Amino acid sequence: MREHFVWVTVRRIKPGALEQFERAWRPDPYPEGLRQAYAYWSEDGQEITGVSFWDSKEACDSWRTSEGEAHRREVMAPYVLEEREGFYRGRELGVPVR
C-alpha cells in the first residue's frame, strides 16, 4: 500500500468572506511536489478544511517555509479568524466492494 504525505489546515473565516478567501487561498506559483489539493467548507461557509497530498514531507516543508506560502498567508490573513494545521502520514483504507 502506498504511503501518503498529507498537510491539513482548518481555518475559521469571517462571515461572508468565502469567495474572497477562495481567491486568496489558491497558491501562485503552484508548489513543487504537490500532488492534489482539496478544500471543504462548512454549511455556513465559515470553516474551511484544506487537505493537500505531497510527494514527501520534505516537499511539503519546503513549500510551508517558502516565500510563496508566506505571501499566500499574508493575502489570506484579512479573512482568517483562526487557523490550525497538521502534517500526517497514512495509507488508503480499502473499502470492500458491495
PDB file of C-alpha atoms in Angstrom:
ATOM      1  CA  MET A   1       0.000   0.000   0.000  1.00  0.00           C
ATOM      2  CA  ARG A   2       1.275   3.420  -0.964  1.00  0.00           C
ATOM      3  CA  GLU A   3       2.016   5.864   1.843  1.00  0.00           C
ATOM      4  CA  HIS A   4       0.570   9.370   1.635  1.00  0.00           C
ATOM      5  CA  PHE A   5       2.012  12.622   2.985  1.00  0.00           C
ATOM      6  CA  VAL A   6      -0.832  14.960   3.905  1.00  0.00           C
ATOM      7  CA  TRP A   7      -0.988  18.544   5.176  1.00  0.00           C
ATOM      8  CA  VAL A   8      -4.331  19.539   6.693  1.00  0.00           C
ATOM      9  CA  THR A   9      -5.353  23.084   7.572  1.00  0.00           C
ATOM     10  CA  VAL A  10      -8.589  24.168   9.221  1.00  0.00           C
ATOM     11  CA  ARG A  11      -9.454  27.850   9.116  1.00  0.00           C
ATOM     12  CA  ARG A  12     -12.377  29.775  10.542  1.00  0.00           C
ATOM     13  CA  ILE A  13     -13.034  32.770   8.318  1.00  0.00           C
ATOM     14  CA  LYS A  14     -15.070  35.945   8.643  1.00  0.00           C
ATOM     15  CA  PRO A  15     -18.788  35.688   7.812  1.00  0.00           C
ATOM     16  CA  GLY A  16     -19.480  36.370   4.144  1.00  0.00           C
ATOM     17  CA  ALA A  17     -15.804  36.117   3.138  1.00  0.00           C
ATOM     18  CA  LEU A  18     -15.809  32.681   1.450  1.00  0.00           C
ATOM     19  CA  GLU A  19     -15.483  33.981  -2.123  1.00  0.00           C
ATOM     20  CA  GLN A  20     -12.649  36.400  -1.290  1.00  0.00           C
ATOM     21  CA  PHE A  21     -10.903  33.763   0.821  1.00  0.00           C
ATOM     22  CA  GLU A  22     -11.053  31.217  -2.018  1.00  0.00           C
ATOM     23  CA  ARG A  23      -9.358  33.652  -4.412  1.00  0.00           C
ATOM     24  CA  ALA A  24      -6.614  34.343  -1.857  1.00  0.00           C
ATOM     25  CA  TRP A  25      -6.212  30.643  -0.988  1.00  0.00           C
ATOM     26  CA  ARG A  26      -5.006  29.490  -4.408  1.00  0.00           C
ATOM     27  CA  PRO A  27      -1.214  29.193  -4.423  1.00  0.00           C
ATOM     28  CA  ASP A  28       0.849  31.011  -7.018  1.00  0.00           C
ATOM     29  CA  PRO A  29       3.209  29.620  -8.093  1.00  0.00           C
ATOM     30  CA  TYR A  30       1.908  26.077  -7.841  1.00  0.00           C
ATOM     31  CA  PRO A  31       4.094  24.252  -5.264  1.00  0.00           C
ATOM     32  CA  GLU A  32       6.631  21.662  -6.376  1.00  0.00           C
ATOM     33  CA  GLY A  33       5.785  18.244  -5.014  1.00  0.00           C
ATOM     34  CA  LEU A  34       2.077  18.937  -4.515  1.00  0.00           C
ATOM     35  CA  ARG A  35       0.071  16.024  -5.958  1.00  0.00           C
ATOM     36  CA  GLN A  36      -3.505  17.016  -5.139  1.00  0.00           C
ATOM     37  CA  ALA A  37      -5.340  19.574  -3.028  1.00  0.00           C
ATOM     38  CA  TYR A  38      -8.929  19.740  -1.820  1.00  0.00           C
ATOM     39  CA  ALA A  39     -10.961  22.345   0.030  1.00  0.00           C
ATOM     40  CA  TYR A  40     -14.048  21.509   2.068  1.00  0.00           C
ATOM     41  CA  TRP A  41     -16.250  24.120   3.737  1.00  0.00           C
ATOM     42  CA  SER A  42     -18.975  24.031   6.347  1.00  0.00           C
ATOM     43  CA  GLU A  43     -22.602  24.756   5.503  1.00  0.00           C
ATOM     44  CA  ASP A  44     -22.318  28.272   6.885  1.00  0.00           C
ATOM     45  CA  GLY A  45     -19.177  28.909   4.766  1.00  0.00           C
ATOM     46  CA  GLN A  46     -17.159  29.971   7.787  1.00  0.00           C
ATOM     47  CA  GLU A  47     -14.893  26.963   8.267  1.00  0.00           C
ATOM     48  CA  ILE A  48     -12.594  25.706   5.518  1.00  0.00           C
ATOM     49  CA  THR A  49     -10.613  22.480   5.697  1.00  0.00           C
ATOM     50  CA  GLY A  50      -7.777  22.185   3.200  1.00  0.00           C
ATOM     51  CA  VAL A  51      -6.255  18.774   2.501  1.00  0.00           C
ATOM     52  CA  SER A  52      -3.169  18.503   0.318  1.00  0.00           C
ATOM     53  CA  PHE A  53      -1.206  15.418  -0.752  1.00  0.00           C
ATOM     54  CA  TRP A  54       2.560  15.700  -1.257  1.00  0.00           C
ATOM     55  CA  ASP A  55       5.392  13.667  -2.788  1.00  0.00           C
ATOM     56  CA  SER A  56       7.220  13.761   0.566  1.00  0.00           C
ATOM     57  CA  LYS A  57       7.363  15.524   3.918  1.00  0.00           C
ATOM     58  CA  GLU A  58      10.392  17.448   2.615  1.00  0.00           C
ATOM     59  CA  ALA A  59       8.415  18.769  -0.377  1.00  0.00           C
ATOM     60  CA  CYS A  60       5.639  19.961   1.930  1.00  0.00           C
ATOM     61  CA  ASP A  61       8.064  21.511   4.423  1.00  0.00           C
ATOM     62  CA  SER A  62       9.842  23.294   1.580  1.00  0.00           C
ATOM     63  CA  TRP A  63       6.554  24.894   0.483  1.00  0.00           C
ATOM     64  CA  ARG A  64       5.457  25.694   4.049  1.00  0.00           C
ATOM     65  CA  THR A  65       8.649  27.711   4.616  1.00  0.00           C
ATOM     66  CA  SER A  66       8.729  29.304   1.152  1.00  0.00           C
ATOM     67  CA  GLU A  67       8.265  32.926   0.163  1.00  0.00           C
ATOM     68  CA  GLY A  68       5.251  31.875  -1.951  1.00  0.00           C
ATOM     69  CA  GLU A  69       3.472  30.386   1.075  1.00  0.00           C
ATOM     70  CA  ALA A  70       4.341  33.399   3.230  1.00  0.00           C
ATOM     71  CA  HIS A  71       2.778  35.655   0.581  1.00  0.00           C
ATOM     72  CA  ARG A  72      -0.312  33.424   0.302  1.00  0.00           C
ATOM     73  CA  ARG A  73      -0.837  33.559   4.084  1.00  0.00           C
ATOM     74  CA  GLU A  74      -0.443  37.333   4.003  1.00  0.00           C
ATOM     75  CA  VAL A  75      -3.140  37.627   1.309  1.00  0.00           C
ATOM     76  CA  MET A  76      -5.488  35.282   3.236  1.00  0.00           C
ATOM     77  CA  ALA A  77      -4.934  36.991   6.603  1.00  0.00           C
ATOM     78  CA  PRO A  78      -7.693  39.649   6.306  1.00  0.00           C
ATOM     79  CA  TYR A  79     -10.300  36.843   6.075  1.00  0.00           C
ATOM     80  CA  VAL A  80      -8.941  34.375   8.660  1.00  0.00           C
ATOM     81  CA  LEU A  81     -10.104  34.432  12.277  1.00  0.00           C
ATOM     82  CA  GLU A  82      -8.449  31.208  13.441  1.00  0.00           C
ATOM     83  CA  GLU A  83      -6.142  28.574  11.934  1.00  0.00           C
ATOM     84  CA  ARG A  84      -4.961  25.076  12.877  1.00  0.00           C
ATOM     85  CA  GLU A  85      -2.740  22.780  10.859  1.00  0.00           C
ATOM     86  CA  GLY A  86      -1.034  19.420  10.997  1.00  0.00           C
ATOM     87  CA  PHE A  87       1.084  17.106   8.866  1.00  0.00           C
ATOM     88  CA  TYR A  88       0.218  13.424   8.642  1.00  0.00           C
ATOM     89  CA  ARG A  89       1.403  10.177   7.075  1.00  0.00           C
ATOM     90  CA  GLY A  90      -1.077   7.472   6.195  1.00  0.00           C
ATOM     91  CA  ARG A  91      -2.484   4.929   3.797  1.00  0.00           C
ATOM     92  CA  GLU A  92      -5.728   4.492   1.953  1.00  0.00           C
ATOM     93  CA  LEU A  93      -8.228   2.257   3.712  1.00  0.00           C
ATOM     94  CA  GLY A  94      -9.568  -0.473   1.497  1.00  0.00           C
ATOM     95  CA  VAL A  95     -13.359  -0.279   1.287  1.00  0.00           C
ATOM     96  CA  PRO A  96     -14.954  -3.589   0.331  1.00  0.00           C
ATOM     97  CA  VAL A  97     -16.967  -3.696  -2.890  1.00  0.00           C
ATOM     98  CA  ARG A  98     -20.655  -4.056  -2.083  1.00  0.00           C
TER      99      ARG A  98
END
